Each structure stands twice: as structure tokens, then as C-alpha cells.
Amino acid sequence: MEKLRELGASWQIFHSNFNAKYGAAFNLIVLLLIAAAVAAVLIRAALAGRKSRIAPSPLASRTPDKERTDHAAESLAMAIRCPSITGREEEMLAIGRLLKERYPLAAKTLDWATLPGGSLLLRWRAEDPGENEPALLCSHLDVVPGGEGWSVCDPFDGIRQGGRIYGRGAADCKAAVVAMLEATETLLAEGVTPRRDVYYAFGCDGEAGGRKGAARIAKIMEKEGLQFSLVLDEGGTFRETMPDGRRYYPAAYIGMGEKRLCEYRLTAACEGGRSAVPGRTTALGVLSEAICRVESAQPHHHLLPIVRRQINATMSGFSFGKRLVLTSPLLREVFVGKLFRNEPALSALVRSTVVPTRVDGGFTAGHVLPATASVLLNARLLPGEDPERELEELRALTADLPVEAELISAGDESFLTSENQPMYKLLKSTIEGLYPTLPCIATLTPTAEDARHYSALSDCILRFSPLTLGPEGGGKAHGADENLSEKALGLAVEIYEGLLRKL
Ligand SMILES: [Zn+2]
């Protein structure tokens, strides 16, 4: 009401100006200024869409070597048939044996160590590394369980059909393992040796935090005093579409750091006992209220410079309406959180997230009220955000409820690799060598990858597997009908080959 009155008063001044000397001229200037500002915003948004031409997808740009792609596709299909769900050591060992058979030159030339749990640690020795620090290529051998809803085949059938390889691990992450070794085998056949030692670390539990695999490998390396010029793990890919999955916008997304994985628990406590004579509140009811509050009060958005640069770099992939907000610094800072609210992949880039993943509470007897019930909250914090502060937020959110909030675990914070790192430039130039018009975009990885275990061993940790994901390439990691096009696999081999030649 107050605001309306003020608005009315302003209008009266504006209106009465027309009668005053020079008033009309003054008003005209004000109107022109407003019109110019609006026009500037519109023109900027329109031009931002035309600035960069959309490049063709890697899949449309090149055709990989047929014979080699066929060999890699067969290797991948065979690897999928080892159902290496995290924890199944026998299956990891089976993949190790399979890879040795499929890549005999690598098996013969590289130092090949199988570690407890089934992880693989390989080393390709340089003839004369000199001062060159070694490089580390990472991936993981384990997969998540098959799950339900598969229509093309069963999760571990590992079939090739219609130019695609189907099965659990096709995209995440056996394709990267196969592509790295396929490229290495090619170079070995040519008699190439790298300028620096190249290590390959394939963990046995990348899907479960990497404590048995990557963390142990990192310890071994730390003991040996190794420092790497580059650690390259999964986390970014070639994508055919914008992160929201809607618009065709091929680009190489290279993860320069990742969000911090933390876990919290909320425990609700109320009088338990007989369900026939309940109190006014129950532990499960209170917990539900707390969960609803957490869901609706997500952390506030915060635009990191790397994400701002990503948004600018991909501007032409956004609709005009979005560009209108994103090209104006003021509007962007205020509204970016709202703008991406319905696009989980973009929203995760501009804010920390906290989500309930598991509820514990209740007895097996259906007529007993539990005295406590708890929920596990999985949080991914943006770099620079403090887990203790998030805990305070959760406490404030549930202060009037009989709920206790605790921080269960806080993962190590990952640093953001600088875009000035020589190895980042080397990877970029490898990509640009094959796809000159394709944008390389530095980004933040919302998932937690094995790479974080190697944080102490390198200043340059990049998260990128050169698989093309999207409608033509493949994807559905962790979902039903996970698949990868054979062409995308062949192109990934090319990138690893190009990179290894430059390393
Ligand atoms: Zn993975």
C-alpha cells in the first residue's frame, strides 16, 4: 500500500512537470533515457545469441577409424559382460584379464599391477622423462547395479546393436578405460613412447567414494613422492546439448573442480509407544515437516566466476528470454537462481544443494510409535562454502521442532584448476586440433569423482572423458538402457591418442 502511494506521488510529480517551465523537456529526457536503457538490454540479449555460431557435434565432424572403433566397441561390450558392481572383486579381476588379452602390447610393455580390490595401476615409462613430471589418467572399473526398466537388453548383456553398445558401464566408465587402452595400443604398435611417464589408475570403487581404489592408489603414489603435471579423470564430456538438455549446443565441458560432498542427519524425537494412544505429534510427522522445510529452503544461489564465464561462453545456447536476464549483470545476479530453478543441471551449478536420500525410523511392528526417526541429507557444496555454516542453516530451519541436526561427514574440498595451467591448454589444443570450431568450456563438476583423492599430487586436475553424450552419442549413466554410440567411442580413442602423443 505504502509503495502504491509512493508510486502515485511520483506520477503526480512527473505529470505536473509538463506544466512547469522546461518540465516537458525534462520528462522527455527521462523517458528517452529509460527507452535507451531498455533498448540496450534488448539489443545486448539479441546480439549475445548471434555472437558465436553453433558448431557441429563431434559426431557430425569426424569419422573415426573403422577397424579400431570396431575393436574398441567389442572390448567395451565384453567388459560390460563382467558385472563389476562395486565390491565384486572377482569381476574386477576378470576385467583386468580381459584387458590384458585385448591389449597385448600394453600388457607386455606397461608395468601392470593389480591391487587389492581389483583396481589396476599401470605405468607407461618414458624413454627419457628428464624433468617432465608424469601424467595420470584415471577411470574406474566398477559400476552401479543394473536396476530396472531396461528395454533393449539386460544390464550386463553387453550387446552391440544399431551402432551402439548397450549395458551398465557403457558410458560410466568402462568406455573411458577401453578408449585409453585402445589409444595406447595404437601408439605402441607405432613404436611411440611418451615424453613423460604416463600412469593409468582404474579404481575398483569409483561409484562408492573411491576409498578402496583411488584413495589407496593415491597413498602409494604419495609414498613414492610422485607429483603429476596432469590428473585427468571423468566429470566432463563432449555434450551435444546445453546442460539443460534442451537445446542443441555441442561443446566440450571440462571440469576444473567439483562440489564438496557432505552428509548431514536430522533426527526427530517424540514420545514413542502405543499407536492406540498417540500424542499430538509423532517422530515421523515431525521428520516429514523438517524434510519439507529443507526441500523448500534450498541454499541461496551464488554465481562463481567460473560458472559466470561458462554462462557467457554458452550464451547463444540460451533462449532469448533467458539471455535477457543473463546478459544484464544486475538482473543475472538477482534472478539466476530463479531462472534455472526447473533445470537441475544448471541449478546445481549456481547453488549448493541439500537433498534427503535415506529415511530411517519405525519398527517392524505396525502398531508401535517410534521415538525417533532420522533422515540422511546428501549435500553438494559449492567451492568456498563452509559445511559448518550449512549445519547452522539446518539448525535454524528446524529450531522450533524437536529435531537435532548433525554433520556426519565432510569430504575434502577440491580446488579449481587454473585455466592457465599448461596441461589444460594442452588438452584444449588437442580438442581444438580435431574440432577447430567446437567451444571448450571450463566448468564445475557437481558429482564427486575419484580425482579428488589425488588433490595433493597435482596442481592440474581436470575432469573430462572425451565421450560425446546426448541424443546421438549416448548416456543414461546409472539409468536403464545405458549406452554409447560406437562412433562416440571411436572419437574418444582419437582424443586420447592425440593427447598421449602430446604428453
Ligand atoms: Zn563414473
Short mmCIF file of C-alpha atoms in Angstrom, two decimals, residues 16-359:
data_model
loop_
_atom_site.label_atom_id
_atom_site.label_comp_id
_atom_site.label_asym_id
_atom_site.label_seq_id
_atom_site.Cartn_x
_atom_site.Cartn_y
_atom_site.Cartn_z
CA SER A 16 2.87 18.20 -13.10
CA ASN A 17 6.29 18.60 -14.68
CA PHE A 18 4.58 19.00 -18.05
CA ASN A 19 3.11 22.29 -16.85
CA ALA A 20 6.32 23.65 -15.37
CA LYS A 21 8.87 25.60 -17.39
CA TYR A 22 11.31 23.10 -19.01
CA GLY A 23 9.30 20.35 -17.26
CA ALA A 24 8.22 18.71 -20.50
CA ALA A 25 11.79 18.73 -21.76
CA PHE A 26 12.98 17.21 -18.51
CA ASN A 27 10.34 14.47 -18.71
CA LEU A 28 11.26 13.79 -22.29
CA ILE A 29 14.89 13.28 -21.31
CA VAL A 30 13.85 10.89 -18.53
CA LEU A 31 11.66 8.91 -20.96
CA LEU A 32 14.41 8.78 -23.57
CA LEU A 33 16.92 7.54 -21.00
CA ILE A 34 14.54 4.78 -19.91
CA ALA A 35 13.85 3.81 -23.52
CA ALA A 36 17.59 3.75 -24.29
CA ALA A 37 18.29 1.53 -21.28
CA VAL A 38 15.54 -0.92 -22.31
CA ALA A 39 16.75 -0.91 -25.90
CA ALA A 40 20.33 -1.56 -24.76
CA VAL A 41 19.21 -4.59 -22.72
CA LEU A 42 17.18 -5.95 -25.66
CA ILE A 43 19.94 -5.40 -28.22
CA ARG A 44 22.53 -6.95 -25.94
CA ALA A 45 20.38 -10.05 -25.43
CA ALA A 46 19.70 -10.32 -29.17
CA LEU A 47 23.35 -9.90 -30.13
CA ALA A 48 24.56 -12.36 -27.49
CA GLY A 49 22.58 -15.01 -29.31
CA ARG A 50 24.26 -14.29 -32.61
CA LYS A 51 27.78 -13.78 -31.39
CA SER A 52 29.03 -17.34 -31.60
CA ARG A 53 27.92 -19.69 -34.30
CA ILE A 54 26.84 -23.11 -33.02
CA ALA A 55 29.46 -25.69 -34.01
CA PRO A 56 28.61 -29.14 -35.33
CA SER A 57 28.70 -32.01 -32.84
CA PRO A 58 31.92 -34.08 -32.71
CA LEU A 59 29.84 -36.92 -34.15
CA ALA A 60 28.99 -34.86 -37.22
CA SER A 61 32.54 -33.58 -37.66
CA ARG A 62 34.64 -36.70 -37.94
CA THR A 63 34.52 -40.38 -38.75
CA PRO A 64 36.86 -42.46 -36.62
CA ASP A 65 38.95 -45.34 -37.95
CA LYS A 66 36.54 -48.18 -38.65
CA GLU A 67 38.68 -51.13 -37.69
CA ARG A 68 39.91 -49.59 -34.47
CA THR A 69 36.42 -48.44 -33.48
CA ASP A 70 35.13 -51.95 -34.07
CA HIS A 71 37.87 -53.39 -31.85
CA ALA A 72 37.18 -50.88 -29.08
CA ALA A 73 33.41 -51.49 -29.30
CA GLU A 74 33.92 -55.24 -28.96
CA SER A 75 36.26 -54.71 -25.98
CA LEU A 76 33.66 -52.49 -24.32
CA ALA A 77 30.82 -54.96 -24.91
CA MET A 78 32.98 -57.73 -23.41
CA ALA A 79 33.93 -55.59 -20.40
CA ILE A 80 30.24 -54.84 -19.77
CA ARG A 81 29.61 -58.59 -19.57
CA CYS A 82 31.73 -58.68 -16.38
CA PRO A 83 29.10 -57.40 -13.91
CA SER A 84 31.61 -55.46 -11.83
CA ILE A 85 29.20 -53.92 -9.34
CA THR A 86 31.19 -52.13 -6.64
CA GLY A 87 32.61 -54.68 -4.19
CA ARG A 88 32.75 -57.65 -6.57
CA GLU A 89 36.48 -58.18 -6.69
CA GLU A 90 36.28 -61.31 -8.87
CA GLU A 91 34.61 -59.29 -11.64
CA MET A 92 37.24 -56.53 -11.44
CA LEU A 93 39.92 -59.18 -11.80
CA ALA A 94 38.06 -60.63 -14.79
CA ILE A 95 38.07 -57.21 -16.48
CA GLY A 96 41.79 -56.94 -15.77
CA ARG A 97 42.39 -60.28 -17.51
CA LEU A 98 40.16 -59.28 -20.40
CA LEU A 99 42.01 -56.00 -20.95
CA LYS A 100 45.34 -57.83 -21.00
CA GLU A 101 44.01 -60.15 -23.68
CA ARG A 102 42.52 -57.38 -25.77
CA TYR A 103 45.58 -55.10 -25.49
CA PRO A 104 48.58 -57.42 -25.66
CA LEU A 105 51.16 -54.72 -26.45
CA ALA A 106 50.05 -52.65 -23.47
CA ALA A 107 50.05 -55.80 -21.30
CA LYS A 108 53.63 -56.52 -22.39
CA THR A 109 55.09 -53.02 -22.32
CA LEU A 110 53.39 -51.25 -19.43
CA ASP A 111 54.09 -52.04 -15.76
CA TRP A 112 50.80 -53.68 -14.92
CA ALA A 113 49.80 -54.03 -11.25
CA THR A 114 46.57 -55.44 -9.90
CA LEU A 115 45.84 -54.07 -6.44
CA PRO A 116 43.69 -55.44 -3.60
CA GLY A 117 40.04 -54.97 -4.51
CA GLY A 118 40.82 -55.38 -8.20
CA SER A 119 41.98 -51.84 -9.05
CA LEU A 120 44.53 -51.58 -11.84
CA LEU A 121 47.60 -49.37 -11.76
CA LEU A 122 49.57 -49.21 -15.00
CA ARG A 123 52.67 -47.26 -15.88
CA TRP A 124 53.96 -46.48 -19.34
CA ARG A 125 57.56 -45.48 -18.91
CA ALA A 126 59.07 -42.68 -20.93
CA GLU A 127 62.38 -43.37 -22.61
CA ASP A 128 63.90 -40.30 -21.02
CA PRO A 129 61.45 -38.28 -18.91
CA GLY A 130 64.09 -35.72 -17.91
CA GLU A 131 62.38 -33.01 -15.88
CA ASN A 132 58.93 -33.88 -17.18
CA GLU A 133 56.55 -34.73 -14.37
CA PRO A 134 54.41 -37.80 -15.06
CA ALA A 135 50.74 -37.65 -16.08
CA LEU A 136 47.90 -39.69 -14.61
CA LEU A 137 44.83 -40.90 -16.50
CA CYS A 138 42.04 -42.15 -14.24
CA SER A 139 38.83 -44.06 -14.56
CA HIS A 140 37.03 -46.79 -12.63
CA LEU A 141 36.19 -50.42 -13.31
CA ASP A 142 33.16 -50.74 -11.05
CA VAL A 143 29.58 -49.90 -11.93
CA VAL A 144 26.33 -49.27 -10.09
CA PRO A 145 23.79 -52.15 -10.02
CA GLY A 146 21.79 -52.80 -13.17
CA GLY A 147 18.47 -51.52 -11.86
CA GLU A 148 15.12 -51.92 -13.55
CA GLY A 149 13.36 -50.75 -16.68
CA TRP A 150 15.81 -51.96 -19.33
CA SER A 151 14.13 -52.44 -22.68
CA VAL A 152 16.94 -53.18 -25.16
CA CYS A 153 18.77 -55.87 -23.21
CA ASP A 154 19.61 -56.88 -19.67
CA PRO A 155 22.10 -54.60 -17.92
CA PHE A 156 25.06 -56.95 -18.22
CA ASP A 157 24.37 -58.44 -21.66
CA GLY A 158 26.82 -56.05 -23.29
CA ILE A 159 25.29 -56.05 -26.77
CA ARG A 160 26.12 -54.10 -29.94
CA GLN A 161 23.02 -53.04 -31.79
CA GLY A 162 22.29 -50.31 -34.32
CA GLY A 163 25.75 -48.78 -33.98
CA ARG A 164 25.56 -48.62 -30.20
CA ILE A 165 26.90 -50.59 -27.27
CA TYR A 166 24.33 -51.20 -24.55
CA GLY A 167 24.87 -52.19 -20.95
CA ARG A 168 25.78 -50.95 -17.50
CA GLY A 169 29.13 -49.16 -17.69
CA ALA A 170 28.86 -48.35 -21.42
CA ALA A 171 29.15 -44.63 -20.65
CA ASP A 172 30.19 -44.65 -16.99
CA CYS A 173 33.00 -45.53 -17.08
CA LYS A 174 34.26 -48.60 -18.91
CA ALA A 175 34.25 -46.71 -22.21
CA ALA A 176 36.98 -44.40 -20.92
CA VAL A 177 39.12 -47.36 -19.75
CA VAL A 178 38.76 -49.06 -23.13
CA ALA A 179 39.38 -45.86 -25.12
CA MET A 180 42.57 -45.07 -23.16
CA LEU A 181 43.98 -48.55 -23.73
CA GLU A 182 42.91 -48.65 -27.39
CA ALA A 183 44.82 -45.39 -27.96
CA THR A 184 47.84 -46.67 -26.06
CA GLU A 185 47.87 -49.91 -28.07
CA THR A 186 47.84 -47.91 -31.33
CA LEU A 187 50.81 -45.82 -30.24
CA LEU A 188 52.72 -48.87 -29.03
CA ALA A 189 52.17 -50.52 -32.40
CA GLU A 190 53.70 -47.43 -33.99
CA GLY A 191 56.67 -47.60 -31.65
CA VAL A 192 55.80 -44.32 -29.93
CA THR A 193 56.99 -43.70 -26.36
CA PRO A 194 55.71 -40.78 -24.31
CA ARG A 195 57.89 -37.87 -23.23
CA ARG A 196 56.87 -38.38 -19.64
CA ASP A 197 55.77 -41.40 -17.64
CA VAL A 198 52.05 -41.98 -18.03
CA TYR A 199 50.17 -43.71 -15.23
CA TYR A 200 46.71 -45.22 -15.57
CA ALA A 201 44.68 -45.68 -12.40
CA PHE A 202 41.45 -47.68 -12.75
CA GLY A 203 39.79 -47.80 -9.34
CA CYS A 204 37.57 -50.60 -8.03
CA ASP A 205 35.06 -48.40 -6.22
CA GLY A 206 34.70 -45.11 -8.07
CA GLU A 207 30.93 -45.43 -7.64
CA ALA A 208 31.21 -45.68 -3.87
CA GLY A 209 33.58 -42.87 -2.95
CA GLY A 210 36.86 -44.40 -4.12
CA ARG A 211 38.23 -45.16 -0.65
CA LYS A 212 39.46 -48.65 -1.54
CA GLY A 213 40.58 -47.79 -5.05
CA ALA A 214 41.66 -44.25 -5.85
CA ALA A 215 42.43 -43.27 -2.24
CA ARG A 216 44.76 -46.25 -1.81
CA ILE A 217 46.43 -45.65 -5.15
CA ALA A 218 46.95 -42.02 -4.15
CA LYS A 219 48.59 -43.17 -0.89
CA ILE A 220 51.00 -45.43 -2.80
CA MET A 221 51.89 -42.54 -5.09
CA GLU A 222 52.31 -40.13 -2.19
CA LYS A 223 54.73 -42.55 -0.52
CA GLU A 224 56.74 -42.66 -3.72
CA GLY A 225 56.84 -38.87 -3.72
CA LEU A 226 55.13 -38.61 -7.11
CA GLN A 227 53.82 -35.29 -8.40
CA PHE A 228 51.81 -35.14 -11.61
CA SER A 229 51.74 -32.50 -14.29
CA LEU A 230 48.18 -33.63 -15.05
CA VAL A 231 45.49 -35.78 -13.46
CA LEU A 232 42.71 -36.49 -15.94
CA ASP A 233 39.53 -38.14 -14.65
CA GLU A 234 35.87 -38.33 -15.63
CA GLY A 235 33.46 -35.49 -14.81
CA GLY A 236 33.10 -33.52 -18.04
CA THR A 237 32.39 -34.76 -21.57
CA PHE A 238 31.56 -33.60 -25.05
CA ARG A 239 27.90 -32.77 -24.97
CA GLU A 240 25.54 -32.31 -27.87
CA THR A 241 23.13 -30.17 -25.89
CA MET A 242 23.17 -27.41 -23.30
CA PRO A 243 23.40 -28.65 -19.72
CA ASP A 244 19.61 -28.33 -19.51
CA GLY A 245 19.43 -30.97 -22.25
CA ARG A 246 17.00 -28.90 -24.32
CA ARG A 247 18.99 -27.01 -26.92
CA TYR A 248 21.43 -28.43 -29.42
CA TYR A 249 24.70 -26.84 -28.40
CA PRO A 250 27.75 -29.06 -28.87
CA ALA A 251 30.72 -28.21 -26.68
CA ALA A 252 33.49 -29.83 -24.67
CA TYR A 253 32.81 -29.34 -20.99
CA ILE A 254 35.99 -29.67 -18.93
CA GLY A 255 35.56 -29.90 -15.18
CA MET A 256 38.09 -27.75 -13.34
CA GLY A 257 36.89 -28.68 -9.86
CA GLU A 258 33.98 -30.33 -8.15
CA LYS A 259 31.43 -29.60 -5.49
CA ARG A 260 32.12 -30.77 -1.96
CA LEU A 261 30.25 -33.84 -0.84
CA CYS A 262 28.89 -33.61 2.72
CA GLU A 263 26.32 -35.60 4.65
CA TYR A 264 24.02 -34.39 7.38
CA ARG A 265 21.49 -36.15 9.54
CA LEU A 266 18.28 -34.79 11.00
CA THR A 267 16.84 -36.79 13.87
CA ALA A 268 13.33 -36.15 15.14
CA ALA A 269 12.47 -37.31 18.66
CA CYS A 270 8.95 -37.59 20.12
CA GLU A 271 7.22 -39.74 22.68
CA GLY A 272 7.07 -43.30 21.35
CA GLY A 273 4.88 -46.15 22.48
CA ARG A 274 1.42 -47.47 21.69
CA SER A 275 -0.12 -46.25 18.48
CA ALA A 276 -3.60 -46.57 20.03
CA VAL A 277 -3.00 -43.58 22.31
CA PRO A 278 -0.71 -41.25 20.35
CA GLY A 279 0.41 -37.81 21.47
CA ARG A 280 -0.21 -34.71 19.34
CA THR A 281 2.96 -35.15 17.33
CA THR A 282 4.94 -38.16 16.20
CA ALA A 283 8.61 -38.57 15.29
CA LEU A 284 7.71 -39.43 11.70
CA GLY A 285 5.37 -36.46 11.38
CA VAL A 286 7.97 -34.05 12.74
CA LEU A 287 10.63 -35.51 10.48
CA SER A 288 8.37 -35.08 7.44
CA GLU A 289 7.87 -31.42 8.35
CA ALA A 290 11.64 -30.98 8.65
CA ILE A 291 12.21 -32.65 5.25
CA CYS A 292 9.62 -30.39 3.61
CA ARG A 293 11.34 -27.33 5.04
CA VAL A 294 14.75 -28.48 3.75
CA GLU A 295 13.27 -29.06 0.31
CA SER A 296 11.64 -25.69 0.03
CA ALA A 297 14.53 -23.70 1.55
CA GLN A 298 17.39 -24.66 -0.77
CA PRO A 299 20.63 -22.72 -0.29
CA HIS A 300 20.71 -19.32 -1.96
CA HIS A 301 22.33 -19.09 -5.39
CA HIS A 302 25.89 -17.91 -5.70
CA LEU A 303 27.45 -17.29 -9.10
CA LEU A 304 31.10 -18.34 -9.09
CA PRO A 305 33.37 -16.67 -11.67
CA ILE A 306 33.92 -20.00 -13.48
CA VAL A 307 30.16 -20.51 -13.81
CA ARG A 308 29.68 -16.91 -14.93
CA ARG A 309 32.28 -17.49 -17.65
CA GLN A 310 30.52 -20.72 -18.64
CA ILE A 311 27.20 -18.89 -18.94
CA ASN A 312 28.83 -16.19 -21.08
CA ALA A 313 30.54 -18.77 -23.27
CA THR A 314 27.30 -20.65 -23.92
CA MET A 315 25.06 -17.58 -24.21
CA SER A 316 23.92 -18.35 -27.75
CA GLY A 317 22.54 -21.66 -26.50
CA PHE A 318 20.01 -19.94 -24.25
CA SER A 319 16.58 -18.75 -25.33
CA PHE A 320 16.05 -15.00 -25.87
CA GLY A 321 14.10 -14.74 -22.61
CA LYS A 322 16.96 -16.22 -20.62
CA ARG A 323 19.55 -14.14 -22.45
CA LEU A 324 17.60 -11.05 -21.47
CA VAL A 325 18.33 -11.83 -17.82
CA LEU A 326 21.75 -13.41 -18.25
CA THR A 327 23.31 -10.60 -20.29
CA SER A 328 22.39 -7.96 -17.72
CA PRO A 329 24.79 -8.19 -14.73
CA LEU A 330 22.22 -6.78 -12.34
CA LEU A 331 19.31 -9.00 -13.43
CA ARG A 332 21.61 -12.02 -13.59
CA GLU A 333 22.89 -11.63 -10.03
CA VAL A 334 19.35 -11.30 -8.69
CA PHE A 335 17.43 -13.80 -10.82
CA VAL A 336 19.83 -16.52 -11.93
CA GLY A 337 18.67 -18.87 -9.16
CA LYS A 338 15.02 -18.49 -10.19
CA LEU A 339 15.87 -18.72 -13.88
CA PHE A 340 17.46 -22.17 -13.52
CA ARG A 341 15.05 -23.45 -10.89
CA ASN A 342 13.48 -26.04 -13.19
CA GLU A 343 16.73 -27.12 -14.80
CA PRO A 344 18.57 -29.35 -12.32
CA ALA A 345 21.88 -29.46 -14.22
CA LEU A 346 22.10 -25.66 -14.42
CA SER A 347 20.65 -25.08 -10.98
CA ALA A 348 23.35 -27.34 -9.47
CA LEU A 349 26.00 -25.03 -10.95
CA VAL A 350 24.73 -21.92 -9.22
CA ARG A 351 23.92 -23.20 -5.76
CA SER A 352 24.81 -25.76 -3.16
CA THR A 353 22.21 -28.50 -2.92
CA VAL A 354 20.86 -30.44 0.05
CA VAL A 355 18.57 -33.40 -0.57
CA PRO A 356 17.11 -36.18 1.55
CA THR A 357 18.35 -39.58 0.36
CA ARG A 358 17.51 -42.07 3.12
CA VAL A 359 14.99 -42.25 5.93
#
